Coordinates of C-alpha atoms in Angstrom, one line a residue:
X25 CA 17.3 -175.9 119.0
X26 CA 14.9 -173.7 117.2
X27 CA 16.3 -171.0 114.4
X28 CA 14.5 -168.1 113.1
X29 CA 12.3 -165.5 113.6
X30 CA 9.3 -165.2 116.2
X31 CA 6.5 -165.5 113.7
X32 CA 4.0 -162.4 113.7
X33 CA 0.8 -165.1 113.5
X34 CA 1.6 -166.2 117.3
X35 CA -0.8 -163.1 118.6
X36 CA -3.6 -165.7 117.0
X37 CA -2.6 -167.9 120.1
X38 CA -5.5 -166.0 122.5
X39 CA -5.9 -169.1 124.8
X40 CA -1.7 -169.2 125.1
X41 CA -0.8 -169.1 128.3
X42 CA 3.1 -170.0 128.8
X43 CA 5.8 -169.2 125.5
X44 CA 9.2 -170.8 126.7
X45 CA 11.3 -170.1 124.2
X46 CA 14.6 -169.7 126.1
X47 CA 18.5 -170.9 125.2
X48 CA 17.5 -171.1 121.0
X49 CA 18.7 -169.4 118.4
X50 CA 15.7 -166.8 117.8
X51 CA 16.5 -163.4 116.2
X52 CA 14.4 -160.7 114.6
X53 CA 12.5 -158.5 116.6
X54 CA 10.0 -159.7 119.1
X55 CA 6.7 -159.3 117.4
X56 CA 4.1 -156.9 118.3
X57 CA 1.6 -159.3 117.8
X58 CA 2.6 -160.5 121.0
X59 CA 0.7 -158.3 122.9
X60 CA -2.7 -159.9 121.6
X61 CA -2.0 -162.8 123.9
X62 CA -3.7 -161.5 126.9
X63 CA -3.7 -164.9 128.9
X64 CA 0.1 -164.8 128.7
X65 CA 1.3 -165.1 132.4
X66 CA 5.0 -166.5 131.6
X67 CA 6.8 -164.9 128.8
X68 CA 11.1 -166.6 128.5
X69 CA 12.8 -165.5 125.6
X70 CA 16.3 -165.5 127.8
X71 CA 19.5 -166.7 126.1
X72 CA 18.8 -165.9 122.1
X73 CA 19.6 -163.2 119.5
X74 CA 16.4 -161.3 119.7
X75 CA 17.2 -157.8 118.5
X76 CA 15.5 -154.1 117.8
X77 CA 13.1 -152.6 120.2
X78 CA 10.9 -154.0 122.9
X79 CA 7.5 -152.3 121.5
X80 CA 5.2 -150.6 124.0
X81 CA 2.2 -153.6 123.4
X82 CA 4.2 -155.2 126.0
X83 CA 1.6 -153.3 128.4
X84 CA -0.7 -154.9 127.3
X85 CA -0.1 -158.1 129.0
X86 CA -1.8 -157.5 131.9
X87 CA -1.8 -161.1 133.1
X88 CA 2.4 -161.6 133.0
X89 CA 3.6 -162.8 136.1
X90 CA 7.5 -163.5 134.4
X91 CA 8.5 -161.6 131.9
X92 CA 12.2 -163.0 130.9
X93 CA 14.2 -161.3 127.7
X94 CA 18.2 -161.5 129.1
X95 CA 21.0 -162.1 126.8
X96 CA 19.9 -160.9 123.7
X97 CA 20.6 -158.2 121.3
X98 CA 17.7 -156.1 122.2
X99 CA 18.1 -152.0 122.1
X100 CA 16.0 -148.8 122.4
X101 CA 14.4 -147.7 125.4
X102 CA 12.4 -149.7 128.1
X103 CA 8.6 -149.1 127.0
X104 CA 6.8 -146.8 129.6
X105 CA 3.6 -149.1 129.2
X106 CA 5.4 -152.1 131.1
X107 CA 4.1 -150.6 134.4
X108 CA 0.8 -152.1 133.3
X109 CA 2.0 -155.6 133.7
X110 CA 1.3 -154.7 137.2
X111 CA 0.8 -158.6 138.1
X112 CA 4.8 -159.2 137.0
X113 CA 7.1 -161.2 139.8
X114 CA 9.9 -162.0 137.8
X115 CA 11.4 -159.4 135.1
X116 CA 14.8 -160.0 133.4
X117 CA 16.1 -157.6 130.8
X118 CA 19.9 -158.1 131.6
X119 CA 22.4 -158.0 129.1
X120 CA 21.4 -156.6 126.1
X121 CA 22.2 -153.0 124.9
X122 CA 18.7 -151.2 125.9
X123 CA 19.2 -147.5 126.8
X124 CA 17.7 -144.1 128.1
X125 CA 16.8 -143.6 131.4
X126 CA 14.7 -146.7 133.8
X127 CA 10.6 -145.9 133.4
X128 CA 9.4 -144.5 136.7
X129 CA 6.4 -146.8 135.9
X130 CA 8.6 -149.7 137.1
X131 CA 7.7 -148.3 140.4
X132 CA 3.9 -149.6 139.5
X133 CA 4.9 -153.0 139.5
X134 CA 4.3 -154.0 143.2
X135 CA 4.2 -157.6 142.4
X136 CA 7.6 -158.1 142.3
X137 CA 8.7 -160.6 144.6
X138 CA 11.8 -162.5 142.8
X139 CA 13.9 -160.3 140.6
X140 CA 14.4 -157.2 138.5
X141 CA 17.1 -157.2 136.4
X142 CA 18.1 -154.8 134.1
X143 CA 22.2 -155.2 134.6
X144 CA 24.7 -155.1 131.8
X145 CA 22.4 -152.8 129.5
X146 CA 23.6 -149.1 128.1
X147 CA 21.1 -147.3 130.8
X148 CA 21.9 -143.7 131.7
X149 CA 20.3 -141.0 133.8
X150 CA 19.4 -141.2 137.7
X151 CA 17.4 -144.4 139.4
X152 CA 13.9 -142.6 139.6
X153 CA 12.4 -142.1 143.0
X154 CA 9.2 -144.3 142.1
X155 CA 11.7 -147.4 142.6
X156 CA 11.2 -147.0 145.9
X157 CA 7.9 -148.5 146.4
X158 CA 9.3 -152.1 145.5
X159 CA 10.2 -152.9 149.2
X160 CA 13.4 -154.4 149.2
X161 CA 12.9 -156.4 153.0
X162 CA 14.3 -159.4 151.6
X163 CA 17.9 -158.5 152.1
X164 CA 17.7 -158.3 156.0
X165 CA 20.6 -158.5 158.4
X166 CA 20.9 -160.4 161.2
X167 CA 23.9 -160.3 162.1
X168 CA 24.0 -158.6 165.7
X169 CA 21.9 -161.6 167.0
X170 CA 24.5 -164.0 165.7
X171 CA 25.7 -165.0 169.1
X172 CA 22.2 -166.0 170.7
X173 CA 20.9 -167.4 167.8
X174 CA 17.5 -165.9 167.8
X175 CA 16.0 -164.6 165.1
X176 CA 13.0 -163.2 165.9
X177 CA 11.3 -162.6 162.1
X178 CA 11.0 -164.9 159.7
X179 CA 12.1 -163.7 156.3
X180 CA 9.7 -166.9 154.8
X181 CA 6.5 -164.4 155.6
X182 CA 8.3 -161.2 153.4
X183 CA 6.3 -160.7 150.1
X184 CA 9.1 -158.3 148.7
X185 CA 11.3 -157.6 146.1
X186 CA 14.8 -160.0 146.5
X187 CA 17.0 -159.1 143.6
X188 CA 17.2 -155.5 142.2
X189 CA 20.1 -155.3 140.0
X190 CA 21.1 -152.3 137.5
X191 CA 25.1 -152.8 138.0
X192 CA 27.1 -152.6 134.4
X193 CA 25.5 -149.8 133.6
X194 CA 25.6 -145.3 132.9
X195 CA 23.6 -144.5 135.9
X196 CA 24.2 -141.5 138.1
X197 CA 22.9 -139.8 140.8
X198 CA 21.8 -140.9 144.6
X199 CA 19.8 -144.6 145.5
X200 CA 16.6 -143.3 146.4
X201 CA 15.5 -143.5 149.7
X202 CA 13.5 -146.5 150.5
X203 CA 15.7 -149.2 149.4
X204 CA 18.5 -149.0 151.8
X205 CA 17.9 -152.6 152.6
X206 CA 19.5 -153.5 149.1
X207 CA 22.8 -154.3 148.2
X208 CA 25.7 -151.9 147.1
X209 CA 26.5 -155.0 144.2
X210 CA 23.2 -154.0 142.3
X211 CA 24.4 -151.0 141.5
X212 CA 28.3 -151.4 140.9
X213 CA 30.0 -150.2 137.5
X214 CA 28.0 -147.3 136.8
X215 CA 29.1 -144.1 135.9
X216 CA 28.6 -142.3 139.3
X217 CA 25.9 -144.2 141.4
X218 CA 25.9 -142.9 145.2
X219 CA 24.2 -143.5 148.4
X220 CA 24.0 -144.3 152.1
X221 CA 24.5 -148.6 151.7
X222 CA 27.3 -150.3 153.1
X223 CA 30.3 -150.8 150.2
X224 CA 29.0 -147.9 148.3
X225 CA 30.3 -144.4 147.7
X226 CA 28.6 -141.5 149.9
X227 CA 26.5 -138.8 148.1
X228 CA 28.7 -135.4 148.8
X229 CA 26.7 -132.4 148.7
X230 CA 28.7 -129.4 147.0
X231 CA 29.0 -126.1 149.3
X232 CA 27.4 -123.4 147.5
X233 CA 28.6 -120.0 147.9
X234 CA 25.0 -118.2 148.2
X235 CA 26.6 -115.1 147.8
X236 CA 28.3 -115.0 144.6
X237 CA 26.1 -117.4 142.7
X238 CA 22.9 -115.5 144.1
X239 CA 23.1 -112.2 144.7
X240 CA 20.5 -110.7 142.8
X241 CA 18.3 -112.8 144.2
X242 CA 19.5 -111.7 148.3
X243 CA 19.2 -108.1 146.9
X244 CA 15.6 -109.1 146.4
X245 CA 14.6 -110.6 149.1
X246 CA 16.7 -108.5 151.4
X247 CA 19.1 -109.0 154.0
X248 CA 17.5 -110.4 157.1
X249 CA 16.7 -113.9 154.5
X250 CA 20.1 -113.5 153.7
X251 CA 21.3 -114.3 157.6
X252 CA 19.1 -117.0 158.0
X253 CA 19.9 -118.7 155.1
X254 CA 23.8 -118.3 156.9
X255 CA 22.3 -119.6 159.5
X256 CA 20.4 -122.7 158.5
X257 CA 23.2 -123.3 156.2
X258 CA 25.8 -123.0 159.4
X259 CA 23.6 -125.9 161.1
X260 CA 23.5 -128.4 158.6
X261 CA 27.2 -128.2 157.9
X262 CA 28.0 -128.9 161.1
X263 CA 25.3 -131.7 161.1
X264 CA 27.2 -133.5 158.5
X265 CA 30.6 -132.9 160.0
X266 CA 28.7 -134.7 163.0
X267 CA 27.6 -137.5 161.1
X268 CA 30.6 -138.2 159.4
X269 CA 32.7 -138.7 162.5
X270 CA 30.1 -140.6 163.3
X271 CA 29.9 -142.8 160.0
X272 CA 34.0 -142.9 160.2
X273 CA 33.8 -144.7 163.8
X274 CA 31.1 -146.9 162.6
X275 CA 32.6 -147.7 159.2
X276 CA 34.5 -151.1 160.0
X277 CA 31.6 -152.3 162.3
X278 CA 29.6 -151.9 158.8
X279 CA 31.9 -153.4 156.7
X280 CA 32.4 -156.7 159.0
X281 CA 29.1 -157.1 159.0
X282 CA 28.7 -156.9 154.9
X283 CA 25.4 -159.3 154.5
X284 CA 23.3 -161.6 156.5
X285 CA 21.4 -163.7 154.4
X286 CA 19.7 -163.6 151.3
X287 CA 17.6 -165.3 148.8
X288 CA 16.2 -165.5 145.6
X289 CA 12.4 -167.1 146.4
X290 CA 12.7 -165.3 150.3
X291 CA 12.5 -169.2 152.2
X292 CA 15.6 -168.6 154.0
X293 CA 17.3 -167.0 157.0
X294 CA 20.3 -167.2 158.7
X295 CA 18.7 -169.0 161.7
X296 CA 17.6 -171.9 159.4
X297 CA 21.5 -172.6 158.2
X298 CA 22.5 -172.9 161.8
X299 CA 19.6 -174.9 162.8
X300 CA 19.6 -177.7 160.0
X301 CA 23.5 -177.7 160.1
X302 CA 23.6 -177.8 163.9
X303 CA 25.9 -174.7 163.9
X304 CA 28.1 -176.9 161.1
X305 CA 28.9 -179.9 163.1
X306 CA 30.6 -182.5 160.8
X307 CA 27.8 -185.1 160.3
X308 CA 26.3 -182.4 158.0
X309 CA 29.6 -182.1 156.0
X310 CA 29.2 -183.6 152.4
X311 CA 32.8 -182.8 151.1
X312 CA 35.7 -179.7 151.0
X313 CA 35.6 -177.1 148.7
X314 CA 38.4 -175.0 147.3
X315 CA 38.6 -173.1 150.5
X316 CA 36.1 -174.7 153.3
X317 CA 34.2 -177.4 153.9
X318 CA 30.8 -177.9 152.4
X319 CA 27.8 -178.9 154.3
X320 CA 24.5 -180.4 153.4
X321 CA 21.6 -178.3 154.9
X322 CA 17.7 -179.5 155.1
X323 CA 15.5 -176.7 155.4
X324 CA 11.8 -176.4 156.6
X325 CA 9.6 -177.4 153.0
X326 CA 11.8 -180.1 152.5
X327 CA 14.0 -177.4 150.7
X328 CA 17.8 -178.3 150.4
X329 CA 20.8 -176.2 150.2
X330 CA 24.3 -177.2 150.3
X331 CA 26.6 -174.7 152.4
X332 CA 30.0 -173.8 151.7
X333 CA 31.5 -172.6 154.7
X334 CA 34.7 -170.8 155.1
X335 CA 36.8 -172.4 157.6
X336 CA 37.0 -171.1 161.3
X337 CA 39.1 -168.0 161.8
X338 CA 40.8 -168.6 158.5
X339 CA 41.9 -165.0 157.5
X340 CA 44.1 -166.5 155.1
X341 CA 44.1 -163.4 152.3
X342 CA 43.6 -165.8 149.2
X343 CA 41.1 -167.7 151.0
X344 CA 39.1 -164.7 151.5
X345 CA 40.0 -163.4 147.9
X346 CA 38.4 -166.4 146.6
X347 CA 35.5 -166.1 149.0
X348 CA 34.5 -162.6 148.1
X349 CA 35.7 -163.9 144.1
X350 CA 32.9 -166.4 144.2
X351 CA 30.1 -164.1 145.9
X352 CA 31.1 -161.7 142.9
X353 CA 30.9 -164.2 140.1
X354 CA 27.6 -166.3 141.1
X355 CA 25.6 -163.2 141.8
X356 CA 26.1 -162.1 138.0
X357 CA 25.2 -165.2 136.8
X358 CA 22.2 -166.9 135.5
X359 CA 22.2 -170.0 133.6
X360 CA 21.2 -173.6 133.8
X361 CA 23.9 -175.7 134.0
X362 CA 26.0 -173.0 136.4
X363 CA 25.1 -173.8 139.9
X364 CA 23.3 -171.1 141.4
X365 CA 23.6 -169.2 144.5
X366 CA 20.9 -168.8 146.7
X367 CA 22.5 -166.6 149.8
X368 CA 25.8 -165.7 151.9
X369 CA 27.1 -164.2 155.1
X370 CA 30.0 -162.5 155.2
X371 CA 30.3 -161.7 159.5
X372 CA 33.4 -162.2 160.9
X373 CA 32.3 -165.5 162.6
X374 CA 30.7 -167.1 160.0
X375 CA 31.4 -166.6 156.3
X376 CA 29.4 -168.5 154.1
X377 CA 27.5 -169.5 150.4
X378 CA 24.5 -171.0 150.2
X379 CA 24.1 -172.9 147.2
X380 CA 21.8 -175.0 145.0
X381 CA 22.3 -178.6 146.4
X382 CA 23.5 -181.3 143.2
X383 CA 22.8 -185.1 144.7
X384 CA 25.6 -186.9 143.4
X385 CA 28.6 -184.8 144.1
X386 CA 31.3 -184.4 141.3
X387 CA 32.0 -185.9 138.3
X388 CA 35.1 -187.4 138.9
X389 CA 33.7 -189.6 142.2
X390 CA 31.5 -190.7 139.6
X391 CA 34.2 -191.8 137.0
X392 CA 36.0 -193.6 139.8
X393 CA 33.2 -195.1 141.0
X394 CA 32.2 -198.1 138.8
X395 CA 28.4 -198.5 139.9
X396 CA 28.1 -194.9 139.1
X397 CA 30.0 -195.2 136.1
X398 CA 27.8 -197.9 134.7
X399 CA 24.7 -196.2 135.2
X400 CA 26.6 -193.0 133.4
X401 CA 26.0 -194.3 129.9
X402 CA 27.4 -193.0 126.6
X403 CA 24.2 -190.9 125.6
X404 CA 24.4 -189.2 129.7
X405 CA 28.0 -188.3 128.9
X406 CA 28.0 -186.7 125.7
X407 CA 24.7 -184.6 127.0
X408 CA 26.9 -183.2 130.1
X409 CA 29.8 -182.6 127.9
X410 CA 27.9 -180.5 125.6
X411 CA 25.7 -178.7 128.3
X412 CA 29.4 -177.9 130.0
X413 CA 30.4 -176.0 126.6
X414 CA 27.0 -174.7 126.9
X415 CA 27.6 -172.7 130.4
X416 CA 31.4 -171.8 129.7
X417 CA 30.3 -170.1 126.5
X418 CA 27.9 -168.6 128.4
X419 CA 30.2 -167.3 130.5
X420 CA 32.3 -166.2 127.4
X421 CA 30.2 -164.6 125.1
X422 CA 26.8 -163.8 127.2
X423 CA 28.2 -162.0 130.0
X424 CA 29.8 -158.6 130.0
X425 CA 32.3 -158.2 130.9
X426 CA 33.4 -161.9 130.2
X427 CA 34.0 -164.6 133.2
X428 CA 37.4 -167.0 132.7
X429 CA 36.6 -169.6 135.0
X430 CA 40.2 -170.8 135.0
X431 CA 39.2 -174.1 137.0
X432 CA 37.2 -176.1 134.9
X433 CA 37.7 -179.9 136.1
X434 CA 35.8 -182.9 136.7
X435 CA 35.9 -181.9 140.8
X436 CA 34.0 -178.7 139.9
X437 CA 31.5 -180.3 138.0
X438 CA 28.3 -181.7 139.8
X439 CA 26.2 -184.0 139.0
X440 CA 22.3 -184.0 139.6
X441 CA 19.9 -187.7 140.0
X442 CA 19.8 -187.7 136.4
X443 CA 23.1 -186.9 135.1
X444 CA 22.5 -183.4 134.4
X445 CA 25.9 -181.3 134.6
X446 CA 26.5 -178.1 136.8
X447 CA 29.7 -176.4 136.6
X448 CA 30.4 -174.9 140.5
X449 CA 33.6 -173.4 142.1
X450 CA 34.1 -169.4 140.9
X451 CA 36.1 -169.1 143.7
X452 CA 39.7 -168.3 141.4
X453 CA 37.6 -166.8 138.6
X454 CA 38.3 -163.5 136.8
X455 CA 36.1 -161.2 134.5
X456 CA 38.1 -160.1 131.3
X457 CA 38.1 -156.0 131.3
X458 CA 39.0 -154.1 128.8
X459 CA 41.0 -152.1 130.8
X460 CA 42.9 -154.7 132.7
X461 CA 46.4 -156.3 132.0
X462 CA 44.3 -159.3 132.7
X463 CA 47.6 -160.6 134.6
X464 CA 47.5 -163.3 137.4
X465 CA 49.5 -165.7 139.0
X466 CA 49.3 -169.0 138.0
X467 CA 46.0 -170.8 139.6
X468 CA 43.9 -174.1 138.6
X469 CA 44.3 -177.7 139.0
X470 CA 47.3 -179.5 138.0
X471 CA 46.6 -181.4 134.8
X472 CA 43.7 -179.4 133.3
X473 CA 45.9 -175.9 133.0
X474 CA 46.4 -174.6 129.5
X475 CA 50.1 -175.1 128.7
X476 CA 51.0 -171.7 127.9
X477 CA 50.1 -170.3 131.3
X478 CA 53.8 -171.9 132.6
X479 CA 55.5 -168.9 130.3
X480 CA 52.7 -166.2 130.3
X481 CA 50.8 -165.0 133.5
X482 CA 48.0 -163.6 130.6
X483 CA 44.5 -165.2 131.4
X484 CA 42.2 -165.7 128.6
X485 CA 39.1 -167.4 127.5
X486 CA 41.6 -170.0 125.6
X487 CA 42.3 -171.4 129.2
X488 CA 39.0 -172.7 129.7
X489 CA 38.7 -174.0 126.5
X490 CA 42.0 -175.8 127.1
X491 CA 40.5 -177.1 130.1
X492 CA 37.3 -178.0 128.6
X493 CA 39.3 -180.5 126.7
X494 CA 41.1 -182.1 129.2
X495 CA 37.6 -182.5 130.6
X496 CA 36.2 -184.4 127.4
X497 CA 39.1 -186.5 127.3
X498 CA 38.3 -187.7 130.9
X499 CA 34.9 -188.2 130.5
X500 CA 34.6 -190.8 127.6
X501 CA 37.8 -192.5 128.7
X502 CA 36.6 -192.7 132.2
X503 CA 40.1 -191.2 133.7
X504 CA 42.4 -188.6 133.6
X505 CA 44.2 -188.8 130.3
X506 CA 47.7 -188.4 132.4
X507 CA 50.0 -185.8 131.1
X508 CA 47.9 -184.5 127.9
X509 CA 50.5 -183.7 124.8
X510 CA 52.0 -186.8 125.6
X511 CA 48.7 -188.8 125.8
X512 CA 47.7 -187.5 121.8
X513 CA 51.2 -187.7 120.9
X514 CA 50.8 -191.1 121.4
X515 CA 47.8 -191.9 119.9
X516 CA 49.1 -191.3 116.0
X517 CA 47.4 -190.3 113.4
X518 CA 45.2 -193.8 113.2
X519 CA 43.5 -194.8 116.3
X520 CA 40.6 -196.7 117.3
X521 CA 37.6 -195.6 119.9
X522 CA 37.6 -199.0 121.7
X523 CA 41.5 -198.3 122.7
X524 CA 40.6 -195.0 124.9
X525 CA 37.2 -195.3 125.9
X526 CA 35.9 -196.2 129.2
X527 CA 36.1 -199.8 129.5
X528 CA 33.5 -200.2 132.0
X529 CA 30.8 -198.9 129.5
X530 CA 30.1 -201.4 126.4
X531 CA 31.2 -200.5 123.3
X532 CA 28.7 -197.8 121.8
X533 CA 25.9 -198.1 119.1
X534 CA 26.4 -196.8 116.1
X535 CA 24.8 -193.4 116.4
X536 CA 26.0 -193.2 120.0
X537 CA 29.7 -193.6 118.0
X538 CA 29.1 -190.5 115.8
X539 CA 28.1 -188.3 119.0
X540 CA 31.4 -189.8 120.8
X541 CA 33.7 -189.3 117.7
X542 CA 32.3 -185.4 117.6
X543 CA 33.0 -184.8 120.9
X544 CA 36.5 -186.3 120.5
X545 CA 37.1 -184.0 117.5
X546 CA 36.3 -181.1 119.6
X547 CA 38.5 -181.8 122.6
X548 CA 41.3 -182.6 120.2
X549 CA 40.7 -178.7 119.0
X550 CA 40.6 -177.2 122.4
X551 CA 43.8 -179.1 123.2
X552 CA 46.1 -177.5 120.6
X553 CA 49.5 -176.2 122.5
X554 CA 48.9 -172.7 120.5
X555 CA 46.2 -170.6 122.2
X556 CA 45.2 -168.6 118.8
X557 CA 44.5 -172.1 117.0
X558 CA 41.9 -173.1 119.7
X559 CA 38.2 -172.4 119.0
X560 CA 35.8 -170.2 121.5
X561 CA 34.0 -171.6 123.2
X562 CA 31.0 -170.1 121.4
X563 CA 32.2 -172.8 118.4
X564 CA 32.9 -175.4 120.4
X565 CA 29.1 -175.3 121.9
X566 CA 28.1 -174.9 118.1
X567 CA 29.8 -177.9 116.7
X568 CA 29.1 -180.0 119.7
X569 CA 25.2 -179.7 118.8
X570 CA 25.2 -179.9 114.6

């Protein structure tokens, strides 16, 4: 974990060509010395607390192909000069507190394949028109060849932008024409954002009464203008009255057919999911989730996907909820140890999230399976448990508005071929808004909910870190701990490691004991029965890496 400022001397680095610098605790301004290093082509200072003001010598770096600076403190405006960096794919600038109005020059950056990101920011003003030359082809829909199957263009061949996101923000004003193939999520939660995609609110067009607001000017130009500006006028009213009968028949056509599939590298369509999952036939089915069954899916390029599937003409409401919940959730969400979402379909025959695919399922087949167990040693178990605090204080702290989980367990964690942790399943989660009672009925998984959610219907961040715990406890002792208060209770004041740890692991070394006694510590603290004597999770990450 590196701490401090970005030292001004690193412009002397001319032959430099990647500065990773992500998920540290950098803070200070970025220096402008940085825009000396003209061989820079991958720039990642995502996940620190970089502040003050992106400086203009960004231009400069002609050669950028990602240019990452998320979840941060940064402010000010967005440089004009980054339209130079005209060879950028990937640019991230989400979550942080930049304002004024989006650059027109962002229009100059045709390169743009992967993502631009400039959610949850203090951005005002309208989206300018130059946005329009990104092509946005990426998000195509297929969905009225669903029943033959035949998908006559492959998205794979599409060198356009896939992710255009300014939602959480203070824009206004219309989506410029030209990037009606996006989606209506990009630009949710601003302050009056309008346009013709599906999910999204219409741009009305106020009736102006030419002849009280403009009369000096029809004395001017005389009265024959006057009538054909009555005229013209007459016409396009009723060509909107027109259209909207039109858009009212069509409307639930539109919104059953929401999104075909997307993708954030463009190596996907809809046609490959059936095809490699054999329209879902159960040989390809790894496992159920929280609503459906998930299936594994091999792709052309040896790519693979897992599928979660929503089952069969289940139009169950919370089923759906949760469906639409987890689409929600995953899309605003970028971090490494939260599994990430590659692409859904929401048609009325198939409903479906394509996900990242983990090898070796959850973590609690793997505490019940003693081969797996074995090879799960102390030093793998204390890493997952600390890059789990990791991605729920993430999900605390770096995201705004903040995302309770509310379903942290060893079944939603995944494992990968070495261990490494991913925390899945947003399908019950909820975003903490200000404005919000924050009230739900009582959801999670029997054994990991925070006690105080059997009197109170409040959700809070203190639920997850309840949870968390509960998680800890399992991990080093190999099981469920049973009914929790009652499983401490027991253990006294005085209590030895060896009692509680997993017996199927030998006894840890000695500095293996020290990482295991602090991870105990912690879960002891997220356990408390009083919500307001837990930590956040942004201390329980903290004292899990001292």
């Amino acid at each position: 974990m590196i701490e401090g400022n970005i030292p001004s001397n690193i412009g002397e680095l001319k032959n430099l060509a990647v500065l990773e610098l992500r998920n540290n605790r950098l803070i200070g301004e970025i220096p402008r010395e940085i825009g000396k290093l003209i061989s820079l082509y991958v720039l990642d200072l995502r996940h620190n607390q970089l502040s003050g003001h992106i400086h203009e010598q960004i231009g400069k770096l002609s050669n950028l192909e990602l240019l990452g600076l998320s979840s941060n403190m940064l402010s000010g405006k967005i440089p004009e000069d980054i339209g130079n960096c005209v060879k950028l794919q990937l640019l991230q600038m989400n979550n942080n507190s930049l304002n004024g109005s989006i650059p027109g020059s962002l229009g100059n950056l045709v390169s743009l394949q992967r993502m631009l990101d400039l959610s949850m920011n203090d951005l005002s003003g309208p989206i300018p028109s130059e946005i329009r030359k990104l092509e946005m082809l990426i998000y195509a829909n297929f969905s009225h060849n669903l029943l033959s199957g035949v998908i006559p263009v492959s998205i794979a061949s599409m060198q356009s932008l896939s992710i255009f996101d300014v939602s959480y923000n203070f824009l206004e004003g219309f989506v410029p024409r030209g990037i009606h193939n996006a989606s209506a999520e990009w630009f949710i939660h601003n302050k009056g954002v309008c346009g013709d995609l599906v999910g999204m609110s219409p741009c009305n067009f106020p009736s102006v009464d030419h002849r009280q607001k403009h009369h000096k000017f029809i004395l001017k130009i005389g009265l024959p203008m006057f009538f054909t500006t009555i005229s013209v006028a007459a016409i396009v009213i009723s060509f909107l009255i027109c259209r909207k009968k039109v858009s009212q028949k069509t409307d639930d056509v539109r919104k059953r057919d929401v999104f075909s599939v997307w993708s954030f590298d463009g190596r996907m369509a809809f046609e490959d999911i059936l095809n490699a999952t054999e329209i879902f036939d159960e040989k390809y089915c790894i496992g159920e989730g929280s609503y459906g069954r998930v299936y594994k899916a091999e792709l052309q390029g040896e790519q693979v996907v897992a599928v979660k599937k929503l089952h069969a003409g289940n139009e169950e409401a919370h089923d759906e909820e949760r469906f639409r919940h987890e689409i929600e959730m995953l899309t605003k969400i970028r971090q490494r140890s939260i599994i990430k979402l590659y692409g859904y379909c929401s048609h009325p025959r198939y409903r479906f999230l394509v996900c990242q695919f983990i090898e070796r399922g959850n973590l609690a087949s793997t505490l019940s399976n003693q081969q797996l167990a074995i090879q799960f040693h102390w030093q793998r178990r204390t890493t997952l448990i600390r890059d789990v605090a990791q991605a729920i204080s993430y999900l605390h702290h770096d995201v705004q508005p903040p995302i309770i989980h509310r379903d942290i367990t060893s079944r939603n964690i995944l494992l990968d071929a070495d261990y490494k942790a991913f925390v899945s399943d947003f399908g019950i989660a909820r975003m903490l808004k200000p404005d919000s009672s924050n009230w739900s009925a009582l959801a999670g998984t029997y054994g990991c909910i925070a006690p105080e959610l059997s009197y109170t219907s409040v959700v809070t961040e203190k639920c997850d870190v309840y949870s968390f715990g509960v998680v800890v406890l399992e991990v080093l002792m190999g099981k469920h701990p049973g009914d929790v208060q009652n499983f401490i209770s027991s253990l006294g004041d005085q209590f030895l490691l060896e009692e509680i740890l997993d017996k199927q692991l030998p006894q840890p070394e000695t500095d293996e004991e020290e990482d295991i006694k602090r991870c105990m510590s912690v879960a002891f603290g997220c356990l408390l029965p009083s919500p307001k004597e837990r930590p956040i999770m942004l201390k329980v990450y903290q004292d899990l890496i001292v």
